[in-house]
Short mmCIF file of C-alpha atoms in Angstrom, two decimals:
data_model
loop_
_atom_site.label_atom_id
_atom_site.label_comp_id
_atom_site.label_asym_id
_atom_site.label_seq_id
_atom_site.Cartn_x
_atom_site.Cartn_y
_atom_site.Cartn_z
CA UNK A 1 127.28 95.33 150.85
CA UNK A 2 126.03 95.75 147.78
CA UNK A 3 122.55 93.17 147.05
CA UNK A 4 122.29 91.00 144.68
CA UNK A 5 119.55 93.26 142.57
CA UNK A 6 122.06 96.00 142.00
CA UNK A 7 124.97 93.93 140.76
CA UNK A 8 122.76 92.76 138.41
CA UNK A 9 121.57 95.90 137.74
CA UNK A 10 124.89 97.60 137.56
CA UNK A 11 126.17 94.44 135.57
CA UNK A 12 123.42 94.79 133.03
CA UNK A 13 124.41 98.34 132.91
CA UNK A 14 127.89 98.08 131.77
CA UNK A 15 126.91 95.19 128.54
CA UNK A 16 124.01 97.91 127.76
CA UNK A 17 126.73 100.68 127.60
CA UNK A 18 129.12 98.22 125.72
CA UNK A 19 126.72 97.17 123.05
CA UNK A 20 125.37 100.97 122.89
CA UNK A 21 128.98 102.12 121.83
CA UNK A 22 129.39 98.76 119.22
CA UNK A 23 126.05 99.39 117.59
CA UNK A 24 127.02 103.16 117.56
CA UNK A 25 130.02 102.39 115.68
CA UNK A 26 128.62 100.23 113.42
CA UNK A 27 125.80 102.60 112.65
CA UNK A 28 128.51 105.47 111.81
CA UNK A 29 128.95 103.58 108.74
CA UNK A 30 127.57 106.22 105.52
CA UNK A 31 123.79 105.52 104.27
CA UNK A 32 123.65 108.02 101.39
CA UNK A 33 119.57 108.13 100.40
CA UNK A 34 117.72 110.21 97.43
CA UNK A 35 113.59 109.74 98.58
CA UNK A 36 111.92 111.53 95.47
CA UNK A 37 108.06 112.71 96.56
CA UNK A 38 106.50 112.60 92.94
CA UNK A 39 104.51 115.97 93.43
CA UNK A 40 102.71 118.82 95.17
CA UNK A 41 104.74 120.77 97.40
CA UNK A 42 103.19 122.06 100.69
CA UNK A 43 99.93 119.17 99.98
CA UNK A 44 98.90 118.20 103.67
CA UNK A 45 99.02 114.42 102.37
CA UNK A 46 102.82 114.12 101.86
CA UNK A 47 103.73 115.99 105.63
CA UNK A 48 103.70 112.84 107.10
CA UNK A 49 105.39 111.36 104.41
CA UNK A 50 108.45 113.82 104.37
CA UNK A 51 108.62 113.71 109.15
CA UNK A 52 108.37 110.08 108.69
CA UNK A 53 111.56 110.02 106.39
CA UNK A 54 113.40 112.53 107.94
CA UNK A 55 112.30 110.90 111.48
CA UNK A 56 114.13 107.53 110.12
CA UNK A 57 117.03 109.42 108.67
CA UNK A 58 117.29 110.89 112.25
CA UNK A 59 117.04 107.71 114.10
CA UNK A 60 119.50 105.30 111.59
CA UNK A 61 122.18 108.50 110.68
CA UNK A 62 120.85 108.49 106.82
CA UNK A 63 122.23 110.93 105.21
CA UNK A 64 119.18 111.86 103.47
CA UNK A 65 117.87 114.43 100.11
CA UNK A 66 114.25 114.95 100.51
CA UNK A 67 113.32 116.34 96.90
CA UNK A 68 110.42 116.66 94.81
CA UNK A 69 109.76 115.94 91.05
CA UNK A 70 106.71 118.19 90.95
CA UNK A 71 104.41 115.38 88.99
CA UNK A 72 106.81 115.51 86.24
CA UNK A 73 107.78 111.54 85.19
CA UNK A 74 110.87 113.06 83.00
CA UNK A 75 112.30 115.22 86.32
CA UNK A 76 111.74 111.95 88.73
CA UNK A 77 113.97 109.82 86.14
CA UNK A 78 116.45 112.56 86.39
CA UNK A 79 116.38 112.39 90.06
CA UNK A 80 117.05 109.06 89.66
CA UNK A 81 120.34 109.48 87.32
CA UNK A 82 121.56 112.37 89.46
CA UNK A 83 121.53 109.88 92.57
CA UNK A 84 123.34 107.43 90.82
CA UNK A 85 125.69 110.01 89.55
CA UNK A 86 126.22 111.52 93.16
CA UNK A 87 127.25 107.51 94.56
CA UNK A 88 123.76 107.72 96.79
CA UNK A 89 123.22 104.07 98.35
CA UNK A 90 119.96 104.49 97.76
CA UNK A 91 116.97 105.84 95.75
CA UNK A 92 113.41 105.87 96.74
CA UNK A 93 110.80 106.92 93.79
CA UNK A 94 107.28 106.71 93.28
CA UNK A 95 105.81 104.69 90.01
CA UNK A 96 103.06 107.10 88.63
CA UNK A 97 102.67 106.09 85.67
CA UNK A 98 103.53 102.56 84.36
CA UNK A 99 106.88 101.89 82.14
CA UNK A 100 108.27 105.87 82.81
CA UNK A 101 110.34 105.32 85.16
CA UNK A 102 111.82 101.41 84.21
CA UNK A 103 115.05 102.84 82.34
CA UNK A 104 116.05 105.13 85.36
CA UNK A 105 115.55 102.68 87.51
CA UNK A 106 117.22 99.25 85.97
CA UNK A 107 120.34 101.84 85.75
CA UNK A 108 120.02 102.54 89.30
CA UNK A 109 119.82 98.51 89.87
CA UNK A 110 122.40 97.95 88.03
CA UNK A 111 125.09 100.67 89.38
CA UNK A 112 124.34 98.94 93.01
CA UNK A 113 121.84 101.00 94.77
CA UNK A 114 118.86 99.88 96.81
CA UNK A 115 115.56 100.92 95.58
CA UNK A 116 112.55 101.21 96.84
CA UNK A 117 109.31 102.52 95.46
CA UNK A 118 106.76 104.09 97.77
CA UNK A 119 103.22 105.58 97.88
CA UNK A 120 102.78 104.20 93.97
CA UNK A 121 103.94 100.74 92.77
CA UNK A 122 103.48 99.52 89.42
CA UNK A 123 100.87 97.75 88.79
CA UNK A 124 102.91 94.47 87.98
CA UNK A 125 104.61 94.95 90.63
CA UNK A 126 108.21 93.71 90.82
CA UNK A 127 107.56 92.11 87.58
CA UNK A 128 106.85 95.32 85.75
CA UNK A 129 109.54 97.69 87.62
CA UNK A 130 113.30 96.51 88.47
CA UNK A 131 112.65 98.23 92.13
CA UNK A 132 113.73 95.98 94.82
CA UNK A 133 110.47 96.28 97.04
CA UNK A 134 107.17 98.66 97.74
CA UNK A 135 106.20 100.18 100.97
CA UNK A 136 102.43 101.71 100.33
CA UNK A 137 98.82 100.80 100.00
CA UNK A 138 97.03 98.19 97.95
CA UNK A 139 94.81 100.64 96.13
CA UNK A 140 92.34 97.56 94.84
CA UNK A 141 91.86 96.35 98.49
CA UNK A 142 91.14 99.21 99.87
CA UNK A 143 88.73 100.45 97.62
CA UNK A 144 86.77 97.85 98.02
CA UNK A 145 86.78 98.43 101.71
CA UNK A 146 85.44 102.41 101.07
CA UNK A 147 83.22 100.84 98.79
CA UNK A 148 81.69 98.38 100.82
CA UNK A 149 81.40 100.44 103.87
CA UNK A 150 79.32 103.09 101.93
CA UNK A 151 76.76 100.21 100.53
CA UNK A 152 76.60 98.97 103.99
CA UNK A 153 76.25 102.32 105.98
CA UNK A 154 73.58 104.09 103.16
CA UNK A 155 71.87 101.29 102.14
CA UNK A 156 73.19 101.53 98.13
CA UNK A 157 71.57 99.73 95.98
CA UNK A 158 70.15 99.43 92.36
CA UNK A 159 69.31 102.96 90.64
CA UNK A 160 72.23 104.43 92.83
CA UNK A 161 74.68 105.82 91.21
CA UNK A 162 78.27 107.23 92.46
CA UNK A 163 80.92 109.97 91.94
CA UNK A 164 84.27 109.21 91.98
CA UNK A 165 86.74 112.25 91.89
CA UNK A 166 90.11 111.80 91.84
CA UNK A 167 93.17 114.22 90.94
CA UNK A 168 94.87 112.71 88.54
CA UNK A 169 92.10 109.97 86.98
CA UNK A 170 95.32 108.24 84.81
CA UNK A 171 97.13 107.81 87.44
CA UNK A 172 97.75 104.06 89.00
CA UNK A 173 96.72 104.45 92.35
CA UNK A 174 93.34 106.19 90.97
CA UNK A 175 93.06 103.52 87.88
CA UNK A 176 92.96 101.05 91.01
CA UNK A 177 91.42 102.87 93.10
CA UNK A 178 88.43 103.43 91.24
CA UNK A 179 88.58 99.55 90.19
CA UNK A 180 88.43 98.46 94.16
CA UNK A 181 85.33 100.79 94.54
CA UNK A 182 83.37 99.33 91.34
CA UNK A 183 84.12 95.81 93.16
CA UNK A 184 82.93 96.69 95.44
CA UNK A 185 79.22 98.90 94.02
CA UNK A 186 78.75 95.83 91.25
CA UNK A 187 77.82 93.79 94.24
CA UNK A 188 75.64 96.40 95.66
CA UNK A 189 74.46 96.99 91.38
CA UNK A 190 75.51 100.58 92.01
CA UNK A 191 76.86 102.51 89.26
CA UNK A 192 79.97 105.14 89.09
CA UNK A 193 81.72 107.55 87.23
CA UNK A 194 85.14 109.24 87.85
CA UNK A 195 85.91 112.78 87.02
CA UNK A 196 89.48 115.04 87.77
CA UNK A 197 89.89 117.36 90.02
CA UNK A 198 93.30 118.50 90.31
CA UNK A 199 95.08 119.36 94.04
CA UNK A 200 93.92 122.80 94.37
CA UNK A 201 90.97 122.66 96.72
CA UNK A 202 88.59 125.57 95.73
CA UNK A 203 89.05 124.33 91.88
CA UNK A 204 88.21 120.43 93.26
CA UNK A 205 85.32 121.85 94.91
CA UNK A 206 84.11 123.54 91.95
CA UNK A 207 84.41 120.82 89.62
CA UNK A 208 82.75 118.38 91.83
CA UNK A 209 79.67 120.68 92.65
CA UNK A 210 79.53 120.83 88.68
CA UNK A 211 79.37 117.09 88.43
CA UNK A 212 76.57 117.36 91.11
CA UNK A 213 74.29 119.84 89.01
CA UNK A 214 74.76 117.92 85.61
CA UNK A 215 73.41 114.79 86.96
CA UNK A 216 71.08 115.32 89.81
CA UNK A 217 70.96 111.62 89.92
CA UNK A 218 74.61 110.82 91.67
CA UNK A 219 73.66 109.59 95.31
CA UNK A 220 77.18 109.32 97.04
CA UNK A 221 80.63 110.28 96.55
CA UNK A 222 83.64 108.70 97.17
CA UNK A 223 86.80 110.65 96.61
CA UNK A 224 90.11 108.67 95.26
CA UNK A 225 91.82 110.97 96.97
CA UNK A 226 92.88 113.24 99.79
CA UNK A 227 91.79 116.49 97.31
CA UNK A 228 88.67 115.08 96.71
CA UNK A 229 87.82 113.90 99.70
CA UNK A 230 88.54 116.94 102.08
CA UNK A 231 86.29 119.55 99.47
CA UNK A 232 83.29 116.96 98.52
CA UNK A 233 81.44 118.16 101.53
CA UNK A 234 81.83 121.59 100.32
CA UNK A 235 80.33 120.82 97.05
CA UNK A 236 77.46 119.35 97.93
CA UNK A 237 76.48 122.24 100.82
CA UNK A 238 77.26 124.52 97.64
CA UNK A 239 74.90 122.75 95.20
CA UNK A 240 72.29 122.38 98.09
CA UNK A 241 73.32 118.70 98.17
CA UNK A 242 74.42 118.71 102.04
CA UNK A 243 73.85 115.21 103.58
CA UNK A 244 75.24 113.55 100.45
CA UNK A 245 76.61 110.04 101.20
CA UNK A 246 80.52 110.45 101.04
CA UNK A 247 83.67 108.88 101.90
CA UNK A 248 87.09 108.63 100.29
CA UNK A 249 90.74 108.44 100.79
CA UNK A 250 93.61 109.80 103.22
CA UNK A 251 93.76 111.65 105.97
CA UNK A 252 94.29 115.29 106.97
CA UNK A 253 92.58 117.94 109.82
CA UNK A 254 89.05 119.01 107.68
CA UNK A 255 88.69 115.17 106.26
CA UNK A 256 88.93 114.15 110.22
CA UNK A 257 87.00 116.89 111.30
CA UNK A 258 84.25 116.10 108.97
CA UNK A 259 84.11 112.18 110.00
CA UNK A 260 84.06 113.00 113.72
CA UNK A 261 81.35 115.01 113.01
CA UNK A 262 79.21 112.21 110.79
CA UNK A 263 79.70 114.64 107.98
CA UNK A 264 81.74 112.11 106.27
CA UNK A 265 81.68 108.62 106.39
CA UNK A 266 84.84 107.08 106.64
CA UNK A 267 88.40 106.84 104.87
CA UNK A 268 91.19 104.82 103.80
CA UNK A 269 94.28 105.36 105.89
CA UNK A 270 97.07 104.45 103.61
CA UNK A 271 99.58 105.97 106.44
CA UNK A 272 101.79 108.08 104.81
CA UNK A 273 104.26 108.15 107.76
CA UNK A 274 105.03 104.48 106.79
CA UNK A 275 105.81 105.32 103.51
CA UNK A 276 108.84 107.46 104.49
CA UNK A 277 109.79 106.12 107.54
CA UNK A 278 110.13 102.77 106.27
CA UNK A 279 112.00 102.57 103.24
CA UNK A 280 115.07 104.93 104.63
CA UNK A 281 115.08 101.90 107.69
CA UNK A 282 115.41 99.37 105.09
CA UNK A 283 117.69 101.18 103.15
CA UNK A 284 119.88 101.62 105.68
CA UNK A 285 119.75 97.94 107.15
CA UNK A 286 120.35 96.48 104.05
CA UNK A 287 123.33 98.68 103.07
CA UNK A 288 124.74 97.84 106.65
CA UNK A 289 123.87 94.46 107.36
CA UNK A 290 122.58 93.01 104.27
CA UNK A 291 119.02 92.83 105.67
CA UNK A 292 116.74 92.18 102.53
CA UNK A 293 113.65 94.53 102.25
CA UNK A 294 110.06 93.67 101.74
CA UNK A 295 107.22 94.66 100.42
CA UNK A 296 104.89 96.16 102.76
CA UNK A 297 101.33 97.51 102.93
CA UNK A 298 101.05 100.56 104.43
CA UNK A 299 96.75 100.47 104.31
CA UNK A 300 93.99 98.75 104.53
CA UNK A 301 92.83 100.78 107.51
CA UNK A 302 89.49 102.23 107.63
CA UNK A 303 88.67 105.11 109.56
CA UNK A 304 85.19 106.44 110.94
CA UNK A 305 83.86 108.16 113.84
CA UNK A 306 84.64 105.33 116.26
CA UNK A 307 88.56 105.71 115.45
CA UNK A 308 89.23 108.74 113.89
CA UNK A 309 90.26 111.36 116.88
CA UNK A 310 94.45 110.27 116.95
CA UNK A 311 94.31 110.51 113.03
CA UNK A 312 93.30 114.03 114.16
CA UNK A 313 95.35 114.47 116.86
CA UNK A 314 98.66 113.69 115.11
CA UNK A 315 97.76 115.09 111.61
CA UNK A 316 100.82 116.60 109.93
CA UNK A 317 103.21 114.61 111.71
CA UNK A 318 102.48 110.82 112.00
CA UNK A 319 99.15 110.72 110.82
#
C-alpha cells in the first residue's frame, strides 16, 4: 500500500509537471531584446553587466543582441532606430548624456517597444527621457555614502582637500557623482576637485599621480569610477604618496584586492549584474503578461574589508 506521504508526493508531482509544461508554453512566446552597453569593450566593469543579461535571456528564452555603442551618443540612437526597424520588443540604452538620446527613444515609445534605461538615467528621470523605467544606481546617494565613510574613517576635516577622478567628468553619473561626494565633504568643510582620466589604466594612473605632484596639498582620493578607483593606489606609491586616504566606485579583482588588504577604503557597489539581468526579466514579463516595470536601484551598497571577499570571489560574473 502506498502511504499517505507518497500520494501526496506523487500527486504534487504530476500538478508540478503540469504547470512546468503550461508555463513552458507560455514562455515559448518571442521576447525580441536590443540591450545597448554605451562603451568600452573588454572594461572589467560591464562583465557582469553583459553574464547578467545574457544569464536572464537564458533563463526567460529572450532572444537577445548584446551590442555596444562604443561611447558614441549618435551610434546608441542608431541602435535604437535599427531595433525598432528590426520589430525588437524591446530596447535597453543607457542615458549618458542628457537630451541625446530623447528623439531615438520617444520613436521607440511610440512604435510599441518596452524601454528601459540602465547603468545611466537622466537626470530628470522619467520626466526628462520617454524610457519606461531605470534599473541602476542613485549616483547622489551613494556618493554621499563614499563620502561620508572617508570623513568618518580618516578623520577629514577643515584644510583637507580631495581628488576626485573620474573618466568621463561630463558625464551624468560623474556630474552626480561628484555632487553626492561634495555633500557629503561640505559637512566635514573638506574641499574637492575632479579631474579626467579616461578608461585606460596606465594613462589614469598617470594623470592622477600628476594631479598628486601639482598640489601636494590633496589628502584623499575618491575615484568616480571603476578606472579611477582600481589605479589611484598606483599613483600615489608612484608619487611617493602610498598610504593616501582613498576610496571610490565599482568593483573588480585589484579594487577588491586592495580593500581586503586596507589599501583602499571602501566602494560603492552599484551591482552591475542587476543592471542586465533585470531589465531583459522585465522586458520579457511585460511583453508576456503585461507586468509593468519599475524603477529600481541597483546601489547603495558599501563595501570594505568586513564584506568585500564574495565581491572578490564572484568578480567577472555576478559581482
Amino acid at each position: 500500500m502506498i502511504s499517505h506521504a507518497r500520494r501526496v508526493l506523487a500527486s504534487s508531482s504530476i500538478v508540478l509537471a503540469a504547470f512546468s509544461v503550461q508555463v513552458s508554453a507560455q514562455e515559448m512566446e518571442e521576447v525580441k531584446v536590443t540591450f545597448i552597453q554605451h562603451c568600452c569593450s573588454g572594461a572589467t566593469f560591464f562583465l557582469p553587466m553583459q553574464f547578467g543579461a545574457e544569464e536572464a535571456a537564458r533563463i526567460f528564452d529572450v532572444d537577445l543582441t548584446y551590442v555596444n555603442a562604443d561611447g558614441d551618443a549618435a551610434r546608441h540612437s542608431n541602435l535604437i532606430q535599427t531595433a525598432i526597424a528590426e520589430g525588437q520588443h524591446a530596447v535597453i540604452p543607457t542615458i549618458t548624456v542628457p537630451d541625446a538620446l530623447d528623439d531615438a527613444v520617444q520613436q521607440a515609445v511610440d512604435a510599441g517597444l518596452i524601454v528601459i534605461a540602465q547603468n545611466i538615467d537622466d537626470p530628470d528621470g522619467g520626466d526628462g527621457n520617454a524610457r519606461h523605467a531605470f534599473v541602476g544606481q542613485d549616483f547622489i546617494a551613494s556618493g554621499q555614502i563614499i563620502g561620508r565613510k572617508m570623513v568618518e574613517t580618516h578623520g577629514l576635516g577643515e584644510g583637507d582637500h580631495c581628488l576626485l577622478p573620474v573618466e568621463f567628468p561630463e558625464l551624468t553619473y560623474a556630474i552626480e557623482r561628484a555632487q553626492g561626494v561634495q555633500i557629503a565633504l561640505d559637512e566635514a568643510g573638506v574641499t574637492s576637485e575632479v579631474v579626467g582620466t579616461g578608461t585606460v589604466d596606465a594613462e589614469a594612473t598617470t594623470i592622477i599621480a600628476q594631479s598628486l605632484i601639482a598640489n601636494p596639498n590633496i589628502s584623499c582620493a575618491i575615484g568616480l569610477g571603476t578606472t579611477p578607483t582600481t589605479t589611484i593606489p598606483d599613483a600615489a606609491a608612484e608619487v611617493g604618496r602610498d598610504g593616501l586616504p582613498n576610496g571610490g566606485f565599482d568593483t573588480n579583482p585589484k579594487i577588491m584586492e586592495n580593500i581586503l588588504a586596507g589599501i583602499t577604503t571602501g566602494t560603492m557597489d552599484q551591482q552591475p549584474f542587476w543592471q542586465g539581468f533585470l531589465p531583459v526579466m522585465f522586458a520579457a514579463y511585460e511583453h508576456r503578461y503585461g507586468l509593468r516595470m519599475v524603477d529600481f536601484d541597483t546601489g547603495n551598497n558599501l563595501i570594505d574589508a568586513e564584506n568585500g571577499q564574495k565581491a572578490l570571489d564572484w568578480g567577472g560574473t555576478y559581482r
